[in-house]
Coordinates of C-alpha atoms in Angstrom, one line a residue:
Chain M
M7 CA 13.2 34.8 59.2
S8 CA 13.2 30.9 57.8
R9 CA 16.3 29.6 58.1
P10 CA 16.9 26.7 55.7
V11 CA 17.0 23.5 58.1
Y12 CA 19.2 21.9 56.1
Q13 CA 23.0 22.4 57.3
L14 CA 25.1 22.2 54.2
T15 CA 28.4 19.9 54.9
E16 CA 31.8 20.3 54.0
K17 CA 31.6 17.8 51.3
D18 CA 28.2 19.9 49.7
I19 CA 30.7 23.2 50.2
K20 CA 33.5 20.7 48.2
E21 CA 31.0 19.9 45.4
A22 CA 29.9 23.7 44.6
N23 CA 33.7 25.2 45.0
F24 CA 34.1 21.8 42.5
R25 CA 31.2 22.7 40.2
F26 CA 31.9 26.4 39.8
L27 CA 35.8 26.2 39.2
W28 CA 35.2 24.4 36.1
V29 CA 32.0 26.3 34.6
S30 CA 31.6 29.8 35.7
I31 CA 34.9 31.0 33.1
A32 CA 33.9 28.1 30.1
A33 CA 29.6 29.5 31.0
F34 CA 30.4 33.6 30.0
N35 CA 27.9 35.4 27.9
Y36 CA 27.7 39.0 26.5
S37 CA 24.2 39.8 28.0
T38 CA 25.0 38.0 31.8
Q39 CA 29.4 37.4 32.0
N40 CA 29.4 34.8 34.3
G41 CA 25.6 34.2 36.0
P42 CA 25.1 30.8 34.4
G43 CA 27.9 29.7 35.8
V44 CA 27.7 30.8 39.0
A45 CA 23.7 29.2 38.7
F46 CA 25.4 26.0 37.8
G47 CA 28.0 26.1 40.5
L48 CA 25.1 26.8 43.5
A49 CA 22.7 24.6 42.3
K50 CA 23.1 21.0 44.0
A51 CA 23.7 23.0 47.0
L52 CA 20.9 25.5 46.8
R53 CA 18.6 22.4 46.1
K54 CA 19.5 21.3 49.3
L55 CA 19.0 24.0 51.4
Y56 CA 15.5 24.8 49.6
P57 CA 13.5 21.6 48.3
D58 CA 10.5 24.1 48.3
D59 CA 10.4 24.2 44.1
K60 CA 9.5 27.7 44.2
D61 CA 12.0 28.8 46.7
Y62 CA 14.9 27.3 45.0
I63 CA 13.5 28.5 41.8
A64 CA 13.6 31.9 43.0
A65 CA 16.9 31.2 44.4
M66 CA 18.2 30.1 41.2
D67 CA 16.7 32.8 39.4
N68 CA 18.9 35.4 41.3
H69 CA 22.0 34.0 40.7
F70 CA 21.6 33.4 37.4
K71 CA 21.5 37.2 37.1
Y72 CA 24.9 39.4 35.8
F73 CA 27.9 38.7 37.8
N74 CA 31.7 38.8 36.9
S75 CA 35.0 39.3 38.6
Q76 CA 38.3 38.1 38.9
P77 CA 38.0 34.1 39.0
Y78 CA 40.5 33.7 42.1
M79 CA 37.7 36.8 43.5
A80 CA 35.0 35.2 42.4
S81 CA 35.6 32.0 45.0
I82 CA 35.6 34.3 47.7
I83 CA 32.5 36.5 46.9
I84 CA 30.3 32.9 45.2
G85 CA 31.2 31.3 49.0
A86 CA 30.5 33.9 50.6
A87 CA 27.2 34.4 49.1
L88 CA 26.3 31.1 49.0
G89 CA 26.5 31.2 53.2
M90 CA 25.0 34.0 53.1
E91 CA 22.0 31.7 51.6
Q92 CA 22.7 29.0 54.5
E93 CA 22.2 32.6 57.3
L94 CA 19.6 33.9 55.7
G95 CA 17.8 32.0 54.1
I96 CA 15.4 33.1 50.5
E97 CA 14.3 36.4 52.5
G98 CA 18.1 37.2 52.2
A99 CA 18.0 37.2 48.6
D100 CA 18.4 40.7 47.9
A101 CA 21.1 41.0 50.4
I102 CA 22.8 38.6 49.0
Q103 CA 22.5 39.9 45.3
D104 CA 23.8 43.7 46.4
F105 CA 26.7 42.0 48.2
K106 CA 27.6 40.5 45.1
T107 CA 26.7 42.9 42.6
G108 CA 28.5 45.4 45.7
L109 CA 31.9 43.7 45.7
M110 CA 32.3 42.0 42.3
G111 CA 33.8 45.4 40.8
P112 CA 36.1 46.6 43.4
T113 CA 37.5 43.0 44.3
A114 CA 38.2 42.9 40.1
G115 CA 40.5 45.3 40.1
I116 CA 42.6 44.1 42.4
G117 CA 42.0 40.5 41.6
D118 CA 42.5 41.4 37.5
S119 CA 45.8 43.5 38.7
I120 CA 47.5 41.7 41.4
F121 CA 47.0 37.7 39.8
W122 CA 46.4 38.6 36.1
I123 CA 49.2 41.4 35.3
M124 CA 51.9 41.4 38.0
M125 CA 52.5 38.4 39.2
P126 CA 52.4 37.0 35.9
A127 CA 54.5 40.4 34.5
I128 CA 57.5 39.0 37.3
F129 CA 57.6 34.8 36.3
T130 CA 56.3 35.4 32.7
P131 CA 59.8 37.7 32.0
I132 CA 61.7 35.1 33.8
A133 CA 60.8 32.0 31.9
A134 CA 61.2 33.4 28.8
A135 CA 64.0 35.5 29.1
M136 CA 65.9 31.7 29.8
A137 CA 64.3 30.0 27.4
V138 CA 65.6 32.4 24.7
Q139 CA 68.6 31.0 25.2
G140 CA 67.2 27.4 24.9
N141 CA 67.2 26.6 28.9
I142 CA 63.6 25.5 30.4
L143 CA 64.4 26.0 33.9
G144 CA 62.7 29.7 34.2
W145 CA 59.7 27.6 33.0
L146 CA 59.0 25.0 35.5
I147 CA 59.8 27.9 38.0
E148 CA 56.9 30.1 36.8
I149 CA 54.8 26.4 37.0
A150 CA 56.1 26.0 40.1
Y151 CA 54.3 29.3 41.1
W152 CA 51.2 28.9 39.0
I153 CA 50.8 25.1 41.0
V154 CA 51.6 27.1 44.3
L155 CA 48.5 29.4 43.7
H156 CA 46.1 27.1 42.8
V157 CA 46.5 25.1 45.5
F158 CA 45.7 28.0 47.8
R159 CA 43.0 29.8 45.3
T160 CA 41.3 26.5 46.0
R161 CA 40.5 27.2 49.4
F162 CA 39.1 30.7 48.7
F163 CA 35.3 29.6 48.0
G164 CA 35.9 27.4 51.5
W165 CA 37.4 30.4 52.8
G166 CA 35.1 33.2 51.7
F167 CA 31.7 30.7 53.0
K168 CA 33.1 30.3 56.8
M169 CA 33.2 34.0 56.3
G170 CA 30.5 35.2 55.3
S171 CA 29.7 39.1 54.0
G172 CA 32.4 39.7 57.4
F173 CA 35.5 39.6 54.5
I174 CA 34.7 43.1 52.9
S175 CA 37.1 44.5 56.0
V176 CA 40.1 42.3 55.8
I177 CA 39.9 43.1 52.0
K178 CA 39.5 46.8 52.1
D179 CA 42.3 48.1 54.7
R180 CA 45.2 45.6 52.9
L181 CA 44.6 44.5 49.7
P182 CA 45.8 47.8 48.0
L183 CA 48.8 48.0 49.3
V184 CA 49.3 44.9 48.0
T185 CA 48.9 45.6 44.5
D186 CA 51.1 48.4 45.5
S187 CA 53.6 46.7 46.4
V188 CA 53.8 44.1 43.7
G189 CA 53.6 46.3 41.2
I190 CA 56.8 48.3 42.0
L191 CA 58.6 44.2 41.7
G192 CA 56.9 44.5 38.6
L193 CA 58.0 47.5 37.5
V194 CA 61.8 47.0 38.5
V195 CA 61.1 44.0 36.5
L196 CA 59.5 45.7 33.0
G197 CA 62.5 48.3 33.6
A198 CA 65.1 45.3 33.1
L199 CA 63.2 43.3 30.7
I200 CA 62.1 46.1 27.8
P201 CA 65.9 47.3 27.2
S202 CA 66.8 43.4 27.0
T203 CA 63.9 42.0 24.9
V204 CA 63.1 45.3 22.0
G205 CA 66.9 44.0 20.7
I206 CA 66.0 47.1 17.9
T207 CA 69.5 48.4 16.3
T208 CA 70.7 50.9 13.3
P209 CA 72.2 50.9 10.8
L210 CA 72.7 54.6 10.3
S211 CA 75.8 56.1 9.6
F212 CA 77.2 59.5 7.9
T213 CA 80.8 60.4 6.9
L214 CA 82.1 63.6 8.6
S215 CA 83.9 66.9 6.3
T216 CA 86.5 66.1 8.6
G217 CA 86.7 61.8 7.1
N218 CA 85.5 60.6 10.7
T219 CA 82.9 58.5 10.4
I220 CA 79.9 58.2 12.6
V221 CA 78.2 55.7 13.4
I222 CA 75.1 56.1 15.7
Q223 CA 74.4 52.5 17.1
D224 CA 77.9 54.1 18.9
L225 CA 76.3 56.3 20.2
I226 CA 73.3 55.4 21.5
N227 CA 75.3 53.0 23.1
T228 CA 77.1 55.1 25.1
L229 CA 75.6 57.0 25.9
L230 CA 71.6 55.0 27.4
P231 CA 72.3 52.0 25.7
N232 CA 69.0 50.3 24.0
A233 CA 67.6 53.7 23.8
L234 CA 65.9 52.8 20.7
G235 CA 64.3 49.6 22.2
V236 CA 63.3 51.9 25.3
L237 CA 61.8 54.8 23.2
A238 CA 59.4 52.7 20.9
T239 CA 57.5 51.2 23.3
F240 CA 57.3 54.8 25.2
I241 CA 55.6 55.2 21.6
A242 CA 53.5 51.9 21.8
A243 CA 52.1 53.0 25.5
K244 CA 51.2 55.7 24.2
L245 CA 49.1 54.9 21.4
L246 CA 47.6 52.2 23.5
G247 CA 47.2 54.7 26.4
G248 CA 44.9 56.4 24.3
K249 CA 42.2 53.9 24.0
K250 CA 42.0 54.8 19.7
V251 CA 44.5 51.9 19.4
T252 CA 43.9 48.3 19.5
M253 CA 46.0 45.3 20.5
T254 CA 45.5 44.3 17.2
Q255 CA 46.0 47.2 15.3
L256 CA 49.0 47.7 17.5
V257 CA 50.6 44.5 16.7
L258 CA 49.9 45.0 12.4
G259 CA 51.5 48.5 13.1
V260 CA 54.6 47.2 14.7
L261 CA 54.8 44.7 11.5
V262 CA 54.6 47.2 9.0
V263 CA 56.9 50.2 10.3
A264 CA 59.4 46.9 10.9
I265 CA 58.9 45.7 6.8
V266 CA 58.8 50.0 6.0
L267 CA 61.9 51.3 8.0
S268 CA 64.1 47.6 7.8
A269 CA 64.2 48.5 3.5
L270 CA 64.6 52.3 4.3
G271 CA 67.8 50.8 6.4
I272 CA 66.9 52.8 9.7
I273 CA 66.8 50.4 12.2
A274 CA 67.6 46.5 11.6
Chain E
M28 CA 49.6 17.3 7.0
F29 CA 52.7 19.4 7.2
G30 CA 54.5 16.7 7.1
M31 CA 54.0 15.1 10.6
N32 CA 52.7 11.7 11.4
F33 CA 49.1 10.6 12.6
L34 CA 49.9 10.7 16.1
Q35 CA 51.7 13.6 15.5
A36 CA 48.9 16.2 14.4
V37 CA 47.1 13.9 17.4
L38 CA 48.9 15.1 20.3
I39 CA 49.5 18.4 19.0
I40 CA 45.4 18.9 18.4
L41 CA 45.3 17.2 22.4
L42 CA 47.7 19.9 23.3
A43 CA 45.4 22.8 22.1
A44 CA 42.7 21.3 23.5
F45 CA 44.1 20.8 27.3
K46 CA 45.4 24.2 27.0
A47 CA 41.7 25.4 26.7
V48 CA 40.2 23.0 29.2
D49 CA 42.1 24.3 31.7
L50 CA 42.3 27.8 31.4
F51 CA 38.4 28.0 30.8
G52 CA 37.9 25.6 33.6
P53 CA 40.3 25.4 36.1
Q54 CA 42.9 27.5 35.4
T55 CA 45.5 24.9 36.8
M56 CA 48.0 26.7 34.5
V57 CA 50.4 23.7 34.8
L58 CA 51.7 24.7 31.0
G59 CA 52.5 28.1 32.6
W60 CA 50.3 31.2 32.1
S61 CA 53.7 32.5 29.3
H62 CA 53.6 30.8 25.9
V63 CA 57.1 28.8 26.4
G64 CA 54.9 25.3 27.4
M65 CA 53.0 25.7 24.2
G66 CA 56.1 26.1 22.2
F67 CA 58.8 23.8 23.5
L68 CA 55.7 21.2 24.0
T69 CA 54.5 21.6 20.7
G70 CA 58.3 21.2 19.3
L71 CA 59.0 18.2 21.4
I72 CA 56.1 16.3 19.3
L73 CA 57.4 17.9 16.2
G74 CA 61.3 17.3 17.5
K75 CA 62.4 20.8 17.1
P76 CA 62.5 21.8 21.5
Q77 CA 64.5 24.1 21.3
L78 CA 63.4 26.1 18.1
G79 CA 59.9 25.7 19.7
L80 CA 61.1 27.3 22.6
E81 CA 62.5 30.1 21.0
I82 CA 58.8 30.9 19.6
G83 CA 56.8 30.2 23.0
A84 CA 59.7 32.9 24.4
N85 CA 59.2 35.6 21.7
L86 CA 55.7 35.0 21.6
S87 CA 55.0 35.2 25.3
L88 CA 57.0 38.9 25.1
M89 CA 55.1 39.8 22.7
S90 CA 52.0 39.4 24.8
L91 CA 52.5 40.3 28.4
G92 CA 49.8 42.0 29.7
V93 CA 47.0 41.3 26.6
V94 CA 44.5 39.2 29.0
G95 CA 41.3 39.1 28.4
L96 CA 40.0 40.4 31.4
G97 CA 36.5 40.8 32.6
G98 CA 36.1 38.6 29.4
A99 CA 36.9 41.1 26.7
S100 CA 38.3 39.5 23.9
V101 CA 41.7 39.9 23.1
P102 CA 44.4 37.2 20.3
N103 CA 44.9 34.2 21.0
F104 CA 48.9 33.7 21.3
S105 CA 48.3 30.6 22.4
L106 CA 47.3 29.6 18.8
T107 CA 50.2 31.8 17.3
T108 CA 52.4 30.5 19.5
V109 CA 51.5 26.6 18.4
V110 CA 50.5 27.7 14.6
A111 CA 54.1 29.3 14.0
T112 CA 56.2 26.7 15.8
I113 CA 54.3 24.1 13.3
V114 CA 55.0 26.5 10.6
A115 CA 58.3 27.3 11.6
C116 CA 59.5 23.5 13.0
Q117 CA 57.9 22.0 9.4
T118 CA 58.8 24.3 6.6
G119 CA 62.2 24.9 7.8
Q120 CA 62.3 28.3 7.9
D121 CA 62.8 30.9 10.5
Y122 CA 60.5 31.9 13.6
T123 CA 59.4 35.5 12.3
V124 CA 58.1 33.0 8.9
G125 CA 56.3 31.5 11.7
L126 CA 54.6 34.4 12.8
T127 CA 52.9 35.0 9.1
I128 CA 50.5 32.1 9.7
G129 CA 50.2 32.2 13.1
L130 CA 49.8 35.4 13.9
P131 CA 46.4 35.7 11.6
V132 CA 44.9 32.6 12.9
G133 CA 45.4 33.8 16.2
M134 CA 43.8 37.0 15.7
M135 CA 40.9 35.4 13.3
S136 CA 40.2 33.5 16.8
V137 CA 38.9 37.0 18.1
Y138 CA 35.9 36.9 16.7
L139 CA 35.5 33.1 17.3
D140 CA 34.9 34.3 20.7
I141 CA 33.2 36.8 20.2
L142 CA 30.0 34.4 19.0
I143 CA 30.5 32.0 21.4
K144 CA 30.3 34.4 24.2
T145 CA 26.8 35.7 22.1
V146 CA 26.2 31.7 21.7
G147 CA 26.6 31.7 25.1
V148 CA 24.0 34.8 25.7
G149 CA 21.0 32.2 24.2
I150 CA 22.2 29.4 26.2
A151 CA 22.0 30.4 29.4
N152 CA 18.4 32.2 28.4
R153 CA 17.6 28.5 27.9
A154 CA 19.1 27.0 30.7
Q155 CA 17.2 29.8 33.1
A156 CA 13.7 29.6 31.3
L157 CA 13.9 25.2 31.4
V158 CA 15.2 25.3 35.5
D159 CA 12.1 28.4 35.8
A160 CA 10.0 25.5 34.1
G161 CA 11.0 23.0 37.1
E162 CA 13.4 21.0 34.7
F163 CA 16.2 21.4 37.0
E164 CA 18.5 18.7 35.6
K165 CA 17.7 19.6 32.4
G166 CA 18.4 23.7 32.5
V167 CA 21.2 23.8 34.9
N168 CA 23.4 21.1 33.0
S169 CA 22.5 22.5 29.3
I170 CA 25.0 25.5 31.0
L171 CA 27.9 22.3 29.7
L172 CA 27.6 22.6 26.5
M173 CA 29.4 25.6 26.7
P174 CA 33.0 24.3 28.0
V175 CA 33.4 22.2 25.0
L176 CA 32.6 25.2 22.5
N177 CA 36.2 26.7 24.5
V178 CA 37.7 23.4 23.8
L179 CA 36.5 23.3 20.5
Q180 CA 37.7 27.4 19.4
Y181 CA 41.6 26.3 20.3
A182 CA 41.3 22.4 18.7
L183 CA 39.2 23.2 15.7
P184 CA 41.4 26.5 14.3
V185 CA 45.0 23.9 15.0
A186 CA 43.5 21.3 13.5
I187 CA 41.9 23.0 10.4
V188 CA 46.5 24.4 10.1
I189 CA 47.4 21.0 10.1
F190 CA 44.5 19.0 7.8
A191 CA 44.7 22.1 5.4
G192 CA 47.3 24.4 6.0
Q193 CA 50.2 23.1 4.3
G194 CA 49.0 24.5 0.5
V195 CA 48.6 28.1 1.5
T196 CA 51.5 28.3 3.8
E197 CA 54.4 26.8 0.9
A198 CA 52.2 29.2 -1.6
I199 CA 52.8 32.5 1.7
V200 CA 56.9 31.5 2.2
N201 CA 58.1 30.4 -1.7
A202 CA 56.2 33.4 -2.4
M203 CA 58.3 35.8 -0.1
P204 CA 60.7 38.3 -1.3
D205 CA 63.7 39.2 0.2
W206 CA 63.0 42.3 2.3
L207 CA 60.0 40.9 3.5
A208 CA 61.9 37.7 4.6
N209 CA 64.6 40.7 6.3
G210 CA 61.6 43.0 7.3
L211 CA 60.1 40.0 8.9
Q212 CA 63.7 38.8 10.8
V213 CA 63.5 42.8 12.2
A214 CA 59.9 43.1 13.3
G215 CA 60.5 39.9 15.5
K216 CA 63.1 42.4 17.5
L217 CA 60.2 45.2 17.7
L218 CA 57.5 43.2 17.9
P219 CA 57.6 42.4 21.7
V220 CA 56.7 45.6 22.6
T221 CA 53.8 45.2 21.7
G222 CA 53.7 43.4 25.9
M223 CA 55.7 46.2 27.0
A224 CA 53.2 48.7 26.3
M225 CA 50.3 47.6 27.4
L226 CA 52.1 46.3 30.8
L227 CA 52.9 49.9 31.0
N228 CA 49.5 50.3 30.7
Y229 CA 48.4 48.1 33.9
M230 CA 51.1 49.5 36.1
P231 CA 51.3 52.2 38.5
V232 CA 53.5 53.8 36.6
S233 CA 53.0 57.0 36.7
K234 CA 53.2 56.1 41.2
H235 CA 55.8 54.2 41.1
W236 CA 57.5 55.6 37.6
Q237 CA 61.2 55.8 39.6
Y238 CA 61.7 51.3 39.7
L239 CA 61.1 51.4 35.8
I240 CA 64.7 53.1 36.0
L241 CA 65.8 51.3 38.6
G242 CA 65.9 48.0 36.8
F243 CA 66.9 49.1 33.3
V244 CA 69.9 50.4 35.3
L245 CA 70.4 46.9 36.5
Y246 CA 70.3 45.5 33.3
S247 CA 71.8 47.9 31.1
Y248 CA 74.5 49.3 32.6
L249 CA 75.2 46.5 35.5
G250 CA 74.3 44.2 33.0
L251 CA 72.7 41.9 35.6
S252 CA 70.3 38.9 34.3
I253 CA 66.3 39.0 35.1
L254 CA 66.7 36.6 37.9
P255 CA 68.5 38.5 40.3
I256 CA 67.1 42.3 39.7
G257 CA 63.7 40.8 39.9
L258 CA 65.1 39.6 43.8
I259 CA 65.8 43.1 44.2
G260 CA 62.7 44.3 42.6
L261 CA 62.1 42.1 45.3
V262 CA 63.6 43.9 48.4
F263 CA 62.4 47.4 47.3
A264 CA 58.8 45.7 47.4
M265 CA 59.3 43.9 51.2
I266 CA 60.4 47.7 52.3
Y267 CA 57.7 49.5 50.8
Y268 CA 55.2 47.1 52.3
N269 CA 56.5 46.9 56.1
S270 CA 56.8 51.0 55.9
Q271 CA 53.4 52.0 54.0
S272 CA 52.0 49.0 57.2
Q273 CA 52.9 50.1 59.6
I274 CA 51.3 53.6 58.9
I275 CA 48.3 52.1 58.4
E276 CA 48.2 50.2 61.7
L277 CA 49.3 53.3 63.5
K278 CA 46.1 54.8 61.6
N279 CA 43.6 52.2 62.6
T280 CA 45.5 52.6 66.3
G281 CA 44.4 56.0 66.2
V282 CA 47.8 57.3 66.7
A283 CA 48.3 61.1 65.5
V284 CA 51.2 60.6 62.4
G285 CA 53.3 63.5 62.5
G286 CA 55.0 64.2 59.4
D287 CA 54.3 64.7 56.3
M288 CA 53.6 61.2 55.9
E289 CA 52.2 60.3 52.4
D290 CA 48.5 60.1 52.4
E291 CA 47.2 56.5 51.5

């Protein structure tokens, strides 16, 4: 085994983290996705590990290959991959590639649902609900959450480097449970969010032969408040879930339906 | 120039550019993940922060769960927020009128996004070819063209709207019949379903649907606001986490678990 002679310093790892952080998402392309971002991020550190041109080119070619994960998870994986370069050297190229491709999918699934779906689903409504009342406090709470998260997130690359390939066992046990628990919190918020934001009502009413007028909306309010909004949301969710309707089509469809139904006097 | 002065125009374009720098770069989200901040700051620059807040809040709700996961291209609601705020502030119309201009801009930007990610294929290939040929520095640094393109993806549409969009916007606003304006008002109340619908498809609804009912009851029948409801949700999440991690620990230590525990 030809372990690299050079030992990466704290500063080298910080630099790789910084380069990866700033470029990996922007460098996205349809064929190798974040591959060029990984290559850009590790370029300087790899040059120090592999002073020989042939080794360096081989290592870079390895990292130009297809890679894609949720950005936070990607930081841990790429940090760990650099740790493996340090440990194994150029002969570890295949192992490093297997490690990256084996982990990027499962971790992306977990990272996406926690960091891009559920946590925003908790903090965005807080920001929005207060903003509707003209209050920016909710927005400030949201920003505080992201700043705290970012401080942690910048350390992920270094953690990955220290753990090397050892971090697989850490994520296997606990992360699915974390996802589930955050999901519960998100669902409680969502359950409140749907009736509070989808504010449609119906002006429909009809007069009985006895002369009494029945206002449909009053009926709805006593039985199941905000039922119309809930109903509309579930129809929309079914349409999206069927995979045949895209988000853009849904937005346009909602616009058309709202305009037609309001012109007909069915909803207001 | 949409009735704004040059400084205001530059500030709004810089705001859009900054959002892109952060989003495609370190993702600090200092402006927030929601569009509340984009609406508020655009409104602030134009002297109507309250209107901006309202627009940002509504577009945040509309676009909940709209994330370009794994590099997918989705409508750019950040741009929609900025453009809708500009239109609403400068024409004195309701925010739903702002949406009629803002939504098309946000949706058309999907094509811009696809274009950049396609051009990226060529940039990546060229960078790798240069590195393989021994031109290390030049090859690696050529990748930096991608962040530049992505900043333009945000800044250019906003600049075009500001410097060339006033005529089109006024024509649309003036030609709008009453029934359409009314319909747009209703659409404003109905559009948040798109965000909620997207979220429902991502959340573990089939496994934990009862928590949706809890949130619904807390809001609709008990009238709590969103912050206390979130705290109650936190309590339930913690209870679930603690009980489930005990089960994991028991399993890991090899102790037989009696009773009919959930298989997790």
